[in-house]
Structure formats: structure tokens, C-alpha cells
Coordinates of C-alpha atoms in Angstrom, one line a residue:
M5 CA 5.1 71.8 -214.6
S6 CA 1.9 70.3 -213.3
S7 CA 0.7 72.1 -210.1
R8 CA 0.3 68.4 -208.6
V9 CA 4.1 68.7 -207.7
K10 CA 3.3 71.0 -204.8
Y11 CA 1.0 68.3 -203.1
M12 CA 2.7 65.1 -204.1
P13 CA 5.5 63.6 -201.8
D14 CA 7.1 61.4 -204.6
I15 CA 8.5 63.4 -207.4
P16 CA 9.9 61.4 -210.3
E17 CA 13.8 61.9 -210.5
G18 CA 14.6 64.3 -213.2
Y19 CA 11.3 66.2 -213.0
G20 CA 12.3 69.7 -212.3
P21 CA 10.8 73.2 -213.0
N22 CA 10.6 74.6 -216.4
P23 CA 13.1 77.3 -217.4
P24 CA 12.2 80.9 -216.2
L25 CA 9.6 82.8 -218.0
K26 CA 10.4 85.8 -220.1
L27 CA 8.7 89.1 -220.0
F28 CA 9.0 91.8 -222.8
E29 CA 7.2 94.2 -224.8
R30 CA 6.9 94.5 -228.6
K31 CA 4.9 96.9 -230.7
N32 CA 2.5 97.9 -227.9
I33 CA 2.0 94.4 -226.9
F34 CA 3.2 92.7 -223.7
F35 CA 4.3 89.0 -223.8
C36 CA 5.1 86.4 -221.2
R37 CA 6.9 83.4 -222.7
Q38 CA 7.2 80.2 -220.6
P39 CA 9.6 77.6 -222.4
L40 CA 8.9 74.1 -221.5
L41 CA 11.2 71.4 -220.6
A42 CA 9.1 68.9 -222.8
G43 CA 9.6 71.2 -225.8
G44 CA 8.1 74.3 -227.0
D45 CA 6.4 76.9 -225.0
Y46 CA 3.3 78.9 -224.1
T47 CA 3.0 82.6 -224.4
T48 CA 0.3 85.0 -222.8
A49 CA 0.0 88.1 -224.6
W50 CA -2.0 91.2 -223.9
K51 CA -2.8 94.7 -225.1
T52 CA -4.8 97.6 -224.0
N53 CA -6.7 99.9 -226.3
V54 CA -8.5 103.1 -225.3
S55 CA -11.4 104.0 -227.4
D56 CA -14.4 106.4 -226.9
K57 CA -13.5 106.8 -223.2
K58 CA -13.7 103.0 -222.9
E59 CA -10.6 100.7 -222.2
F60 CA -10.3 97.3 -223.9
L61 CA -8.0 94.6 -222.6
F62 CA -7.2 91.8 -225.3
I63 CA -5.4 88.8 -223.9
T64 CA -4.7 85.4 -225.6
V65 CA -2.6 82.4 -224.5
Q66 CA -1.1 80.4 -227.3
I67 CA 1.0 77.1 -227.1
E68 CA 3.6 75.5 -229.5
K69 CA 4.8 71.9 -228.9
Q70 CA 7.8 72.7 -230.9
G71 CA 9.5 76.3 -231.3
S72 CA 8.0 79.4 -230.1
S73 CA 4.4 80.6 -229.8
V74 CA 5.1 84.3 -229.7
S75 CA 4.5 85.2 -233.2
K76 CA 1.1 83.2 -233.2
A77 CA 0.2 85.3 -230.1
E78 CA 1.2 88.4 -231.6
K79 CA -0.9 87.9 -234.7
Q80 CA -3.9 86.9 -232.8
I81 CA -3.9 90.2 -230.7
N82 CA -3.2 92.4 -233.8
T83 CA -6.2 90.5 -235.5
V84 CA -8.6 91.0 -232.7
S85 CA -7.6 94.2 -231.4
E86 CA -7.9 95.8 -235.0
K87 CA -11.8 95.1 -235.0
N88 CA -14.8 97.0 -234.3
F89 CA -16.1 95.5 -231.1
T90 CA -19.5 97.1 -230.9
G91 CA -21.3 94.5 -232.8
K92 CA -19.4 91.9 -230.7
I93 CA -20.5 93.4 -227.5
V94 CA -24.2 93.5 -228.8
Q95 CA -23.8 89.9 -229.8
H96 CA -22.3 88.8 -226.4
R97 CA -25.3 90.6 -224.5
N98 CA -27.9 89.3 -226.8
W99 CA -26.6 85.7 -226.1
W100 CA -26.8 86.1 -222.4
H101 CA -30.4 87.7 -222.7
R102 CA -31.4 84.4 -224.6
F103 CA -29.7 82.2 -222.0
Y104 CA -31.3 83.3 -218.8
P105 CA -34.9 83.0 -219.9
E106 CA -34.3 79.2 -221.0
S107 CA -35.8 78.7 -217.5
F108 CA -36.7 80.6 -214.3
I109 CA -37.2 79.9 -210.5
S110 CA -38.3 82.0 -207.8
I111 CA -38.2 80.8 -204.1
P112 CA -38.7 82.8 -200.9
D113 CA -35.1 82.2 -199.7
A114 CA -33.3 85.2 -201.0
R115 CA -29.9 83.7 -200.1
M116 CA -30.6 80.2 -201.7
E117 CA -32.2 81.9 -204.8
S118 CA -29.3 84.2 -205.2
F119 CA -27.0 81.2 -204.9
Y120 CA -28.9 79.4 -207.6
W121 CA -28.7 82.1 -210.2
I122 CA -25.1 82.5 -209.7
Q123 CA -24.8 78.9 -210.7
Q124 CA -26.4 79.4 -213.8
Y125 CA -24.0 82.2 -214.6
K126 CA -21.0 80.0 -213.9
M127 CA -22.0 77.1 -216.0
A128 CA -22.3 79.5 -218.9
S129 CA -19.0 81.2 -218.2
A130 CA -17.2 77.9 -218.0
T131 CA -18.5 76.4 -221.3
R132 CA -20.3 76.9 -224.3
E133 CA -21.8 74.7 -227.1
G134 CA -19.1 73.1 -229.1
K135 CA -16.5 73.8 -226.5
I136 CA -14.2 71.5 -224.4
P137 CA -16.0 70.1 -221.1
I138 CA -15.5 71.9 -217.8
D139 CA -12.8 70.6 -215.5
L140 CA -12.6 70.7 -211.8
M141 CA -11.9 74.7 -211.8
G142 CA -13.5 76.0 -214.9
P143 CA -11.7 79.4 -216.0
W144 CA -11.1 80.3 -212.5
Y145 CA -7.5 79.2 -211.9
R146 CA -5.6 78.7 -208.8
H147 CA -3.0 76.2 -207.5
T148 CA -4.6 72.6 -207.5
P149 CA -3.6 69.0 -206.8
W150 CA -6.4 67.9 -209.4
P151 CA -5.4 69.6 -212.8
A152 CA -7.4 67.2 -214.8
Y153 CA -10.8 65.8 -215.4
W154 CA -12.0 63.5 -212.3
F155 CA -14.5 60.9 -213.5
N156 CA -15.6 59.3 -210.3
L157 CA -17.9 62.1 -209.2
N158 CA -16.7 65.5 -210.3
M159 CA -17.6 65.5 -214.0
Q160 CA -20.9 63.9 -213.2
L161 CA -22.1 66.6 -210.8
I162 CA -20.6 69.4 -212.8
Y163 CA -23.1 68.6 -215.7
S164 CA -25.9 67.6 -213.5
P165 CA -27.7 71.0 -213.3
M166 CA -27.8 71.6 -216.9
Y167 CA -30.7 69.2 -217.8
A168 CA -33.7 70.5 -215.6
A169 CA -32.5 73.9 -216.0
N170 CA -33.3 73.5 -219.8
R171 CA -29.6 74.6 -220.8
L172 CA -28.8 71.3 -222.5
S173 CA -26.6 73.2 -225.2
L174 CA -24.0 73.4 -222.5
A175 CA -23.7 69.8 -221.9
K176 CA -23.1 68.9 -225.3
G177 CA -19.5 69.3 -224.7
L178 CA -19.5 66.3 -222.5
L179 CA -21.0 64.1 -224.9
Q180 CA -18.6 65.1 -227.7
M181 CA -15.6 64.5 -225.4
I182 CA -17.0 61.0 -224.8
D183 CA -17.7 60.1 -228.4
A184 CA -14.2 61.4 -229.4
A185 CA -12.5 59.1 -226.9
R186 CA -13.9 55.8 -227.9
N187 CA -10.8 54.4 -229.0
N188 CA -9.1 55.1 -225.6
L189 CA -12.1 54.0 -223.8
V190 CA -11.4 50.5 -225.2
L191 CA -7.9 50.9 -224.5
N192 CA -8.5 51.5 -220.9
V193 CA -9.8 47.8 -220.5
P194 CA -7.0 45.2 -219.6
E195 CA -6.0 43.4 -223.0
S196 CA -7.5 40.1 -221.9
Y197 CA -11.1 41.7 -221.6
R198 CA -10.8 44.0 -224.6
T199 CA -13.7 42.5 -226.6
N200 CA -16.4 44.9 -227.2
T201 CA -15.7 46.5 -223.8
M202 CA -15.0 50.1 -222.5
A203 CA -13.6 51.4 -219.2
L204 CA -12.4 54.6 -217.5
G205 CA -10.3 55.0 -214.6
R206 CA -10.3 57.7 -211.9
S207 CA -8.9 60.8 -213.9
G208 CA -7.3 61.9 -217.1
G209 CA -7.2 64.6 -219.8
L210 CA -9.4 65.3 -222.6
D211 CA -8.4 62.1 -224.4
M212 CA -10.1 60.1 -221.4
Y213 CA -7.1 57.7 -221.4
S214 CA -7.2 56.3 -217.8
P215 CA -6.6 52.4 -217.6
V216 CA -8.4 50.2 -215.3
K217 CA -7.2 47.1 -213.9
V218 CA -10.0 45.0 -212.5
Y219 CA -9.7 41.3 -213.1
K220 CA -11.5 38.1 -212.0
E221 CA -8.7 37.5 -209.8
R222 CA -7.6 40.6 -208.0
D223 CA -4.3 42.2 -209.3
T224 CA -2.7 43.4 -206.1
S225 CA -0.3 45.8 -207.9
A226 CA -3.3 47.7 -209.0
T227 CA -4.0 51.2 -207.3
D228 CA -7.2 52.0 -205.8
A229 CA -7.6 54.4 -208.8
Q230 CA -7.1 51.6 -211.1
L231 CA -9.8 49.4 -209.5
E232 CA -12.7 52.1 -210.0
L233 CA -14.8 49.8 -212.2
G234 CA -17.8 51.9 -212.7
N235 CA -16.7 55.4 -213.5
L236 CA -17.6 55.1 -217.4
T237 CA -21.1 53.6 -216.5
W238 CA -21.7 56.6 -214.4
L239 CA -20.6 59.0 -216.7
L240 CA -22.9 57.5 -219.2
H241 CA -25.6 58.1 -216.8
N242 CA -25.1 61.7 -217.7
Y243 CA -25.3 60.8 -221.3
W244 CA -28.3 59.1 -220.6
L245 CA -29.9 61.9 -218.9
H246 CA -29.1 64.2 -221.8
Y247 CA -31.0 61.7 -223.9
R248 CA -33.9 61.3 -221.6
Y249 CA -34.4 65.1 -221.3
T250 CA -34.4 65.5 -225.1
M251 CA -35.6 62.2 -226.3
D252 CA -33.3 62.9 -229.3
P253 CA -33.1 59.6 -231.2
Q254 CA -29.6 60.4 -232.5
I255 CA -28.3 60.7 -228.8
K256 CA -29.9 57.4 -228.1
K257 CA -28.1 55.7 -231.2
Q258 CA -24.8 57.2 -230.0
L259 CA -25.4 56.1 -226.3
I260 CA -26.4 52.5 -226.9
P261 CA -22.9 51.1 -228.1
L262 CA -21.2 53.0 -225.4
L263 CA -23.4 51.7 -222.6
K264 CA -23.2 48.3 -224.0
Q265 CA -19.3 48.1 -224.1
S266 CA -19.3 49.6 -220.6
I267 CA -21.6 46.9 -219.3
N268 CA -19.8 44.3 -221.2
Y269 CA -16.7 44.7 -219.1
Y270 CA -18.9 43.7 -216.0
L271 CA -20.4 40.7 -218.1
Q272 CA -16.7 39.4 -218.6
L273 CA -16.1 39.7 -214.8
V274 CA -19.1 38.6 -213.0
Y275 CA -19.2 35.0 -211.7
K276 CA -21.7 32.6 -209.9
E277 CA -21.3 31.3 -206.5
N278 CA -23.0 28.5 -204.5
D279 CA -26.1 30.8 -203.9
G280 CA -26.7 31.0 -207.7
K281 CA -26.3 34.6 -207.7
W282 CA -24.0 36.7 -210.0
H283 CA -21.2 38.3 -207.9
L284 CA -18.5 41.0 -208.7
P285 CA -14.6 40.7 -208.2
Y286 CA -12.6 43.2 -206.2
S287 CA -13.1 46.7 -207.1
Y288 CA -13.1 50.0 -205.3
S289 CA -15.6 52.2 -203.9
P290 CA -14.4 55.8 -204.7
E291 CA -13.0 57.7 -201.7
Y292 CA -13.7 55.2 -199.0
P293 CA -10.3 54.4 -197.0
G294 CA -9.8 50.6 -197.5
G295 CA -12.8 50.4 -200.0
V296 CA -11.5 47.4 -201.8
T297 CA -14.2 44.7 -201.7
R298 CA -16.0 42.1 -203.6
D299 CA -19.6 42.9 -204.5
C300 CA -18.9 46.7 -204.2
N301 CA -22.0 48.6 -203.9
Y302 CA -20.9 51.4 -206.2
D303 CA -20.4 48.6 -208.9
L304 CA -23.5 46.7 -208.4
S305 CA -25.7 49.8 -208.5
L306 CA -24.3 50.8 -211.9
L307 CA -24.4 47.5 -213.4
R308 CA -28.0 47.0 -212.5
W309 CA -28.8 50.6 -213.6
G310 CA -26.9 49.8 -216.8
C311 CA -28.6 46.6 -217.6
Q312 CA -32.0 48.2 -216.8
T313 CA -31.4 51.1 -219.2
L314 CA -30.1 49.0 -222.1
L315 CA -33.2 46.8 -222.0
D316 CA -35.2 50.1 -221.9
I317 CA -33.6 51.7 -224.8
A318 CA -32.5 48.4 -226.9
P319 CA -34.9 45.8 -225.8
L320 CA -34.5 43.7 -229.0
D321 CA -30.5 43.7 -228.7
P322 CA -29.1 40.1 -228.8
L323 CA -27.7 40.7 -225.5
S324 CA -31.0 41.5 -223.8
S325 CA -31.4 38.0 -222.4
K326 CA -28.2 38.4 -220.6
W327 CA -29.2 41.7 -219.0
K328 CA -32.3 40.3 -217.8
D329 CA -30.4 37.4 -216.3
I330 CA -28.2 39.9 -214.6
L331 CA -31.3 41.8 -213.2
M332 CA -33.0 38.8 -212.0
N333 CA -29.8 37.0 -210.5
L334 CA -27.3 39.7 -209.4
V335 CA -26.6 39.4 -205.6
D336 CA -28.3 41.7 -203.4
Y337 CA -26.6 44.9 -202.2
P338 CA -24.6 44.2 -199.3
Q339 CA -26.1 45.7 -196.1
D340 CA -26.0 45.2 -192.3
E341 CA -28.1 46.2 -189.3
I342 CA -26.8 49.8 -189.7
G343 CA -27.5 50.1 -193.4
L344 CA -25.8 49.7 -196.8
R345 CA -22.3 48.5 -196.5
I346 CA -19.4 49.6 -199.0
G347 CA -19.4 46.0 -200.3
R348 CA -19.2 42.4 -199.3
D349 CA -16.1 42.5 -197.4
V350 CA -16.1 46.3 -196.2
A351 CA -18.5 47.7 -193.8
F352 CA -19.4 51.5 -193.6
N353 CA -17.8 52.3 -190.3
Q354 CA -15.9 55.5 -190.8
S355 CA -16.7 59.2 -192.1
H356 CA -16.9 59.2 -195.7
R357 CA -17.7 62.3 -198.0
H358 CA -18.6 60.2 -201.1
Y359 CA -22.1 58.7 -201.5
S360 CA -20.6 55.8 -203.6
H361 CA -22.2 53.2 -201.6
I362 CA -25.7 54.8 -202.0
L363 CA -25.6 55.5 -205.7
M364 CA -28.6 53.2 -206.3
V365 CA -30.5 55.6 -204.1
Y366 CA -29.3 58.8 -205.6
P367 CA -28.7 59.6 -208.4
L368 CA -29.6 56.4 -210.3
Y369 CA -33.1 56.0 -208.3
T370 CA -33.1 52.0 -208.9
M371 CA -33.7 51.9 -205.1
N372 CA -36.1 54.7 -204.2
W373 CA -38.7 56.2 -202.0
D374 CA -41.5 54.8 -204.0
Q375 CA -40.7 51.4 -202.9
P376 CA -42.1 51.0 -199.3
E377 CA -39.9 48.0 -198.8
N378 CA -36.7 50.0 -199.4
R379 CA -37.7 53.1 -197.2
A380 CA -36.3 51.9 -193.9
L381 CA -33.0 51.0 -195.5
I382 CA -32.8 54.2 -197.5
L383 CA -33.4 56.5 -194.3
K384 CA -31.0 54.1 -192.0
S385 CA -28.1 54.5 -194.6
L386 CA -28.6 58.1 -195.0
N387 CA -28.5 58.9 -191.4
H388 CA -25.5 56.5 -190.8
W389 CA -23.6 58.0 -193.5
H390 CA -23.9 61.5 -192.0
S391 CA -23.6 60.3 -188.4
F392 CA -19.8 60.3 -189.2
K393 CA -18.7 63.9 -189.3
G394 CA -15.0 64.0 -189.9
A395 CA -14.5 63.4 -193.5
L396 CA -17.9 65.0 -194.8
Q397 CA -17.5 67.7 -197.4
G398 CA -19.9 70.1 -199.3
Y399 CA -21.2 67.5 -201.8
S400 CA -22.0 65.3 -198.9
F401 CA -24.6 67.8 -198.1
T402 CA -25.8 68.3 -201.9
G403 CA -26.2 64.4 -202.0
G404 CA -27.9 64.2 -198.9
A405 CA -30.3 67.0 -199.5
S406 CA -31.3 65.4 -202.9
I407 CA -32.1 62.3 -201.1
Y408 CA -34.2 63.9 -198.6
A409 CA -36.0 65.5 -201.5
T410 CA -37.0 62.3 -202.9
M411 CA -38.6 61.6 -199.4
G412 CA -40.6 64.8 -199.7
E413 CA -38.5 66.0 -196.8
G414 CA -38.2 69.8 -198.0
Q415 CA -37.1 71.2 -194.7
K416 CA -34.5 68.7 -194.0
A417 CA -33.1 69.1 -197.5
V418 CA -33.0 72.9 -197.0
D419 CA -31.2 72.3 -193.7
Y420 CA -28.5 70.4 -195.5
L421 CA -28.2 73.1 -198.2
N422 CA -27.9 75.8 -195.4
Q423 CA -25.2 73.8 -193.9
L424 CA -23.4 73.6 -197.2
L425 CA -23.7 77.5 -197.7
D426 CA -23.0 78.3 -194.1
R427 CA -19.7 76.1 -193.6
Y428 CA -18.2 75.3 -197.2
V429 CA -19.1 77.9 -199.8
K430 CA -16.8 80.8 -200.0
S431 CA -18.0 84.5 -200.3
N432 CA -17.5 84.3 -204.0
T433 CA -19.7 81.2 -204.4
M434 CA -16.9 79.1 -205.0
Y435 CA -15.9 75.9 -203.1
L436 CA -12.4 74.9 -202.2
E437 CA -10.9 71.6 -200.5
T438 CA -7.3 71.0 -200.9
G439 CA -7.8 72.6 -204.3
P440 CA -10.9 74.3 -206.1
V441 CA -13.6 71.8 -207.1
I442 CA -16.4 73.7 -209.0
E443 CA -18.9 70.7 -208.9
T444 CA -20.3 71.2 -205.5
P445 CA -21.9 74.5 -205.9
L446 CA -23.3 73.4 -209.2
A447 CA -24.6 70.0 -207.5
A448 CA -26.5 72.4 -204.8
A449 CA -28.1 74.0 -207.9
V450 CA -29.5 70.4 -208.6
S451 CA -30.7 69.9 -205.1
I452 CA -32.7 73.2 -205.3
Q453 CA -34.2 71.9 -208.4
D454 CA -35.2 68.6 -206.7
L455 CA -37.2 70.9 -204.2
L456 CA -39.3 72.1 -207.2
L457 CA -39.4 69.3 -209.7
Q458 CA -38.3 65.8 -209.9
S459 CA -38.4 63.4 -212.8
W460 CA -37.3 59.8 -212.3
S461 CA -38.6 56.2 -212.9
G462 CA -40.9 57.6 -215.6
K463 CA -42.8 59.9 -213.4
I464 CA -42.8 63.9 -212.9
R465 CA -43.3 65.3 -209.4
V466 CA -44.1 68.9 -209.3
F467 CA -43.2 70.7 -205.9
P468 CA -42.4 67.3 -204.4
A469 CA -40.2 68.7 -201.4
I470 CA -41.2 72.4 -200.6
P471 CA -40.6 73.4 -197.0
D472 CA -43.7 74.4 -194.9
I473 CA -42.1 78.0 -194.4
W474 CA -41.8 78.5 -198.3
K475 CA -45.7 79.4 -198.9
D476 CA -45.2 80.9 -202.3
V477 CA -42.8 79.3 -205.0
A478 CA -42.7 79.4 -208.9
F479 CA -40.7 78.3 -212.0
E480 CA -41.2 78.3 -215.6
N481 CA -39.7 76.0 -218.5
L482 CA -37.9 73.6 -216.0
R483 CA -37.3 70.4 -218.0
A484 CA -38.3 66.9 -217.1
E485 CA -37.5 63.4 -218.5
G486 CA -39.4 62.6 -221.4
A487 CA -38.7 66.1 -223.0
F488 CA -41.4 68.1 -221.0
L489 CA -41.2 71.8 -220.2
I490 CA -43.0 72.4 -216.9
S491 CA -44.2 75.6 -215.3
A492 CA -45.9 75.9 -212.1
S493 CA -47.2 78.3 -209.3
R494 CA -47.8 77.8 -205.6
K495 CA -49.2 80.4 -203.4
D496 CA -50.2 80.3 -199.7
G497 CA -48.9 76.6 -199.5
E498 CA -51.0 75.3 -202.3
T499 CA -50.2 74.4 -206.0
E500 CA -52.6 76.8 -208.1
W501 CA -51.5 75.7 -211.5
V502 CA -49.0 73.5 -213.7
R503 CA -48.4 73.8 -217.2
I504 CA -46.9 71.0 -219.3
K505 CA -45.6 71.2 -222.7
S506 CA -44.5 68.1 -224.5
L507 CA -41.7 68.5 -226.8
A508 CA -41.5 64.8 -228.0
G509 CA -44.8 63.4 -227.7
Q510 CA -43.8 60.9 -225.1
P511 CA -46.1 59.4 -222.3
C512 CA -46.5 61.8 -219.5
I513 CA -47.1 60.5 -215.9
I514 CA -47.2 63.4 -213.3
N515 CA -48.3 64.4 -209.9
P516 CA -49.2 68.0 -210.1
G517 CA -49.9 68.3 -206.5
I518 CA -53.0 70.2 -206.9
K519 CA -55.8 69.6 -204.2
G520 CA -59.4 69.3 -204.9
N521 CA -61.1 69.3 -208.3
L522 CA -58.5 69.2 -211.3
K523 CA -59.4 71.8 -214.0
T524 CA -57.9 71.8 -217.3
S525 CA -57.1 74.3 -220.1
N526 CA -58.2 71.5 -222.7
A527 CA -61.7 70.5 -222.4
N528 CA -61.0 67.3 -224.7
A529 CA -58.0 66.3 -222.6
T530 CA -57.9 62.8 -221.4
I531 CA -56.8 62.7 -217.7
E532 CA -56.4 59.3 -216.2
P533 CA -55.7 59.0 -212.6
I534 CA -53.4 56.4 -211.5
E535 CA -52.4 56.3 -208.0
N536 CA -51.0 58.5 -205.1
G537 CA -51.8 61.8 -206.9
F538 CA -50.4 60.6 -210.3
I539 CA -52.2 61.1 -213.5
R540 CA -51.5 59.9 -217.2
L541 CA -51.7 62.5 -219.9
N542 CA -51.6 61.8 -223.6
L543 CA -49.8 65.0 -225.2
R544 CA -48.8 65.3 -229.0
E545 CA -45.5 66.7 -229.8
Y546 CA -45.4 70.3 -228.8
E547 CA -48.9 70.0 -227.2
E548 CA -49.4 72.1 -224.3
I549 CA -51.8 71.9 -221.3
T550 CA -52.4 73.7 -218.0
L551 CA -53.9 71.9 -215.0
Y552 CA -55.2 74.1 -212.3
K553 CA -57.5 74.2 -209.2
N554 CA -60.9 75.9 -209.2
G555 CA -61.1 79.7 -209.3
I556 CA -57.5 80.4 -210.7
T557 CA -57.6 82.8 -213.6
D558 CA -54.1 84.1 -213.6
F559 CA -51.4 81.7 -214.9
L560 CA -48.4 84.0 -215.2
V561 CA -45.2 83.3 -213.5
S562 CA -44.0 86.1 -211.3
P563 CA -41.3 86.6 -208.7
V564 CA -42.5 85.6 -205.2
N565 CA -41.9 87.7 -202.0
L566 CA -38.7 87.1 -200.2
N567 CA -38.6 85.9 -196.5
N568 CA -35.3 87.5 -196.0
I569 CA -35.1 90.7 -198.2
N570 CA -32.0 91.7 -196.5
Q571 CA -30.1 88.7 -198.5
L572 CA -31.6 89.7 -201.8
H573 CA -28.0 90.1 -203.4
F574 CA -26.2 88.0 -201.0
W575 CA -24.0 86.1 -203.7
G576 CA -24.0 89.1 -205.8
R577 CA -26.3 91.3 -207.8
K578 CA -28.8 89.8 -209.9

């Protein structure tokens, strides 16, 4: 039975425990068979072999919807345990040896660096290319009120560190899940709006069936979860990131109809008022108590991002004029004297762990620090959000850290990350609220990446938010939007060199952060200064260039000295 039973006050009548499990042994194999009231069963089987003074434990879990799965489990154990595993072990180790060098970072904070690397291990332990997506726990099970996929933040954060870390093969499972669920994404929309539309509610299974009940006129029977309008669009932001970090035309081809149908639901809901602006009906801002409101900032930000992105990737689409109209005439984000509101009808006046109301700032960047006119509002909204302490949780600090990183406030970002590590992360690097949620430690890996490299709004920023105390920093093959591999080294508080490799021949606008006269490994390269330290480079596909300051001759990436060597293996031996 669902582990949610332990946490839910209202259990449906007749919903009781499954029959007792059965433990037994047969032919040196141990079995635990759990019959299910719904029909069928699942069986855990295990066997131990000793060979060459080594002990091998073989475990399998099998399920049958009708009948017994015992014979299936027995066959699987016998098949696997009779194999010679020497080659498999070598293959397994070789996989990890290929995985880790896909990218590299070295920072002087030993504890934080250790934490970053254990997140890389956890990502690859929780999923592989071609496998199902990671849920809220990954393979580290315990009782939880959330035995499912959550689509209003968790899935988005789980996959967020894979892009810049250059580990995109691990993220393919999310794309495959979305592609396979297209029919259910249509069925999630109320029938009266089900014309070239898609949606996704708060949570669900691998099939992504999770209906939404947002109408032009509010359905008062709808739960908060059913009023979360923007979840699919936010999840498609991850799909778009996968495209932007690879520039794979096939991924773009698959994304366009998905994003169009997600935005089409919005287009059927928007309406104009006397101000001549497009408005949104009642929807819910995830996690905020009483957060049902018109012109919800969560949804306004996603609608604006979706329309702009569609214009970028499908500018000749017949709907392009409608997207432009939305961008020109969409109501402004509701705000007041203390910052961004939850929405038109709801102020931000209590503690709130989610950054649903400032999604336009992070991770969408449609409102950002490069816009001087928005800086005061961004800072005011961030400070006001974190001024209420009661409901803040771990990912409140990863979101805050990444926002500070966009401002170039590296020390404040690190302070937030240290609060996360000090107060919320367990000794085994896991994170727990009412139940385990794997996304928060993984999101912290993104915040660390954001200190070293940022790429948004078509620009790459190298070492954009390094704290003053971090004198030496280095990284190799972090990936940026536009499909660039970036490597860089910083010593004594100054960037020495930056190497850029183009994987797709896309335009490259980058701020290398190098002081003084800029040297280049390619004397024929055209470097066009733009403004604020940014330059434009024209690189062909697979072309590479190194930018460096005068006098630099060593372009190797090496581990930097640690400020706190006693915390070298704080989260486990590397």
C-alpha cells in the first residue's frame, strides 16, 4: 500500500493493508513475496555466492499484476548469478572512469567541493541513459508522503545540475518520459479546452496523468493542486535547456509542438480588461498558503517565457503574431512596495519556501540583473522572501544563492549555501523534510556551478560570482548554452585564461573576466568588443580558442589549494 497512508488523515473506506508477506528459501535463494490486494504480487529475491575469497550478493525485485512473480525472480537470480562477473566489474568501473572526467571543478572550499562531487555520484547512481527518470528519492528508499513524481519544482530541480556539468546523457530520461506521455498531457486539460493543448498537475506517475482544472471562470471544486497551471511549461524549460546546451535540432523539433500546446492552454484562458492588457484567471502559486489568485506571477512568468522561447525557436509559426501580442500586452507582474506579489489578489506576507512568485528572476531570467530598471525590484523581492523565516527550507537557500550569483554577489551566495549545509543537509548528503527529497542537494550543485559559470539570455559569464576569499578556482569542460565547453583558471583573485570550444558553431557572446590586454591562441580570430566586458567570437563547429592575459603560459587545469584542508573528505572520500 502507498506510504502516503502514514501521513494522510482521510484514508478511503476499504483501503487496508496488503496481506502478510511470505519469507521462504528454495535452492539456496531467499524470497520475500508480498501479495497485493489489487492483484498479483511483487517478490524480492537474493542469493550470495562466494568466489576467490569474494562475496557476491545478487538481488532482484520482480512484479506480476496477476499471479505470482516468484518464478520470474528465481529465473533472474539464476541467470545472473551463474555469469562470470569479472568483465562486468571492469565494464562498470570503466563507465565511472568515463563519467567523472566529463567535467571538473576545483574550488578552495573543501567542504563545498566535497559536497559538489558527491552530487555528481548521486546523479549517476540514480539514473542512466535510457532509464526511467529520478523520482523524489532516487534509489535511497524510506517512508515518504511523496511516493511519486512532483512537477511543480522537484523534477525541475533534480535535473537542473546535469546541463552545466556536461552530463546530458543522464537527463535524456526526462525527455523520454515527456515524449511518451503526450496523450496524457492532452487529457490533463479540461475537455472544453482540449484543442491543441497540454497541461500537467502537481504530481503523478510515469504516465504523467495529472489533470488540471483551470477555467476562465473559477471552478470552486478544484483543489490547489488542480489549479497549478504552469507546471508543464516549467518542466518544458528543462527540455529547452537540454536543447540549448546541445543545440540538437532533433530535440528542438520535439520540443516545439510540446511547448506550443502548453502555451495554447494559456492562450485559451487569457482575457482582456479595460486596461487593454491580457490577464490570467484564477490559478495557484505552488506552496503558498491561500495562493489562489488572478494574474499569478508563477503563471505570468511562464507564459512570458514560453511565448518568447517559441518566437526564438519557431519564428515563422502561424501563431507567432499571437505570441508577440501576448508579450507586448501581457499585464505587468503584480508588485507592491515590498516587492513581487504572489499575484493580483494575494500579497507576499508570510513565510514561503518556494520561489514560485519570482520564477521570472530565477531560473527563467526574463527579469534579470542585466536590466538596471529591475535591479531594485529583484533585490527587494529576494530580501522580503527570506525575511520570513518559519517556512524556509533547503531549496529556499539554493534558489536564493543562485539569484545572488546572478548579481555577482558571490559571498552572499556562499553564505546561503553554507546555511543549507549547516542546517538542512544530513551527514550522508541527503535532505529530508517530512520525507526525503533528493532535489535540494542537487539544486545546490547548480548554485555552485552558478558561481563559476553562467549562461543565460544568450551570454556566457566566466567566474561571475567568486567570493573574494576564493583566490584560486579552476574548472574544465563545464557546458554553456549554445553548446560550448568552457574551461578556465583563476589565480590570486584574477582570471588567467579561458578556453572555449564550440560544439555547434553557434554565436558566442562571452565575458571572460580577464583584466588588461586580451591575448588569444588564434592570431586570426576576430574578437569584437561589445560592452560591460562582453566580447563576440565567431567559432566554427568544434573550433577551440583560448583567451588569456599577458604572460600566461600554463593552460592546464589543476586542483587548487584548499582553505580548509581538514574538511577535504567532509562528505566522503573522493
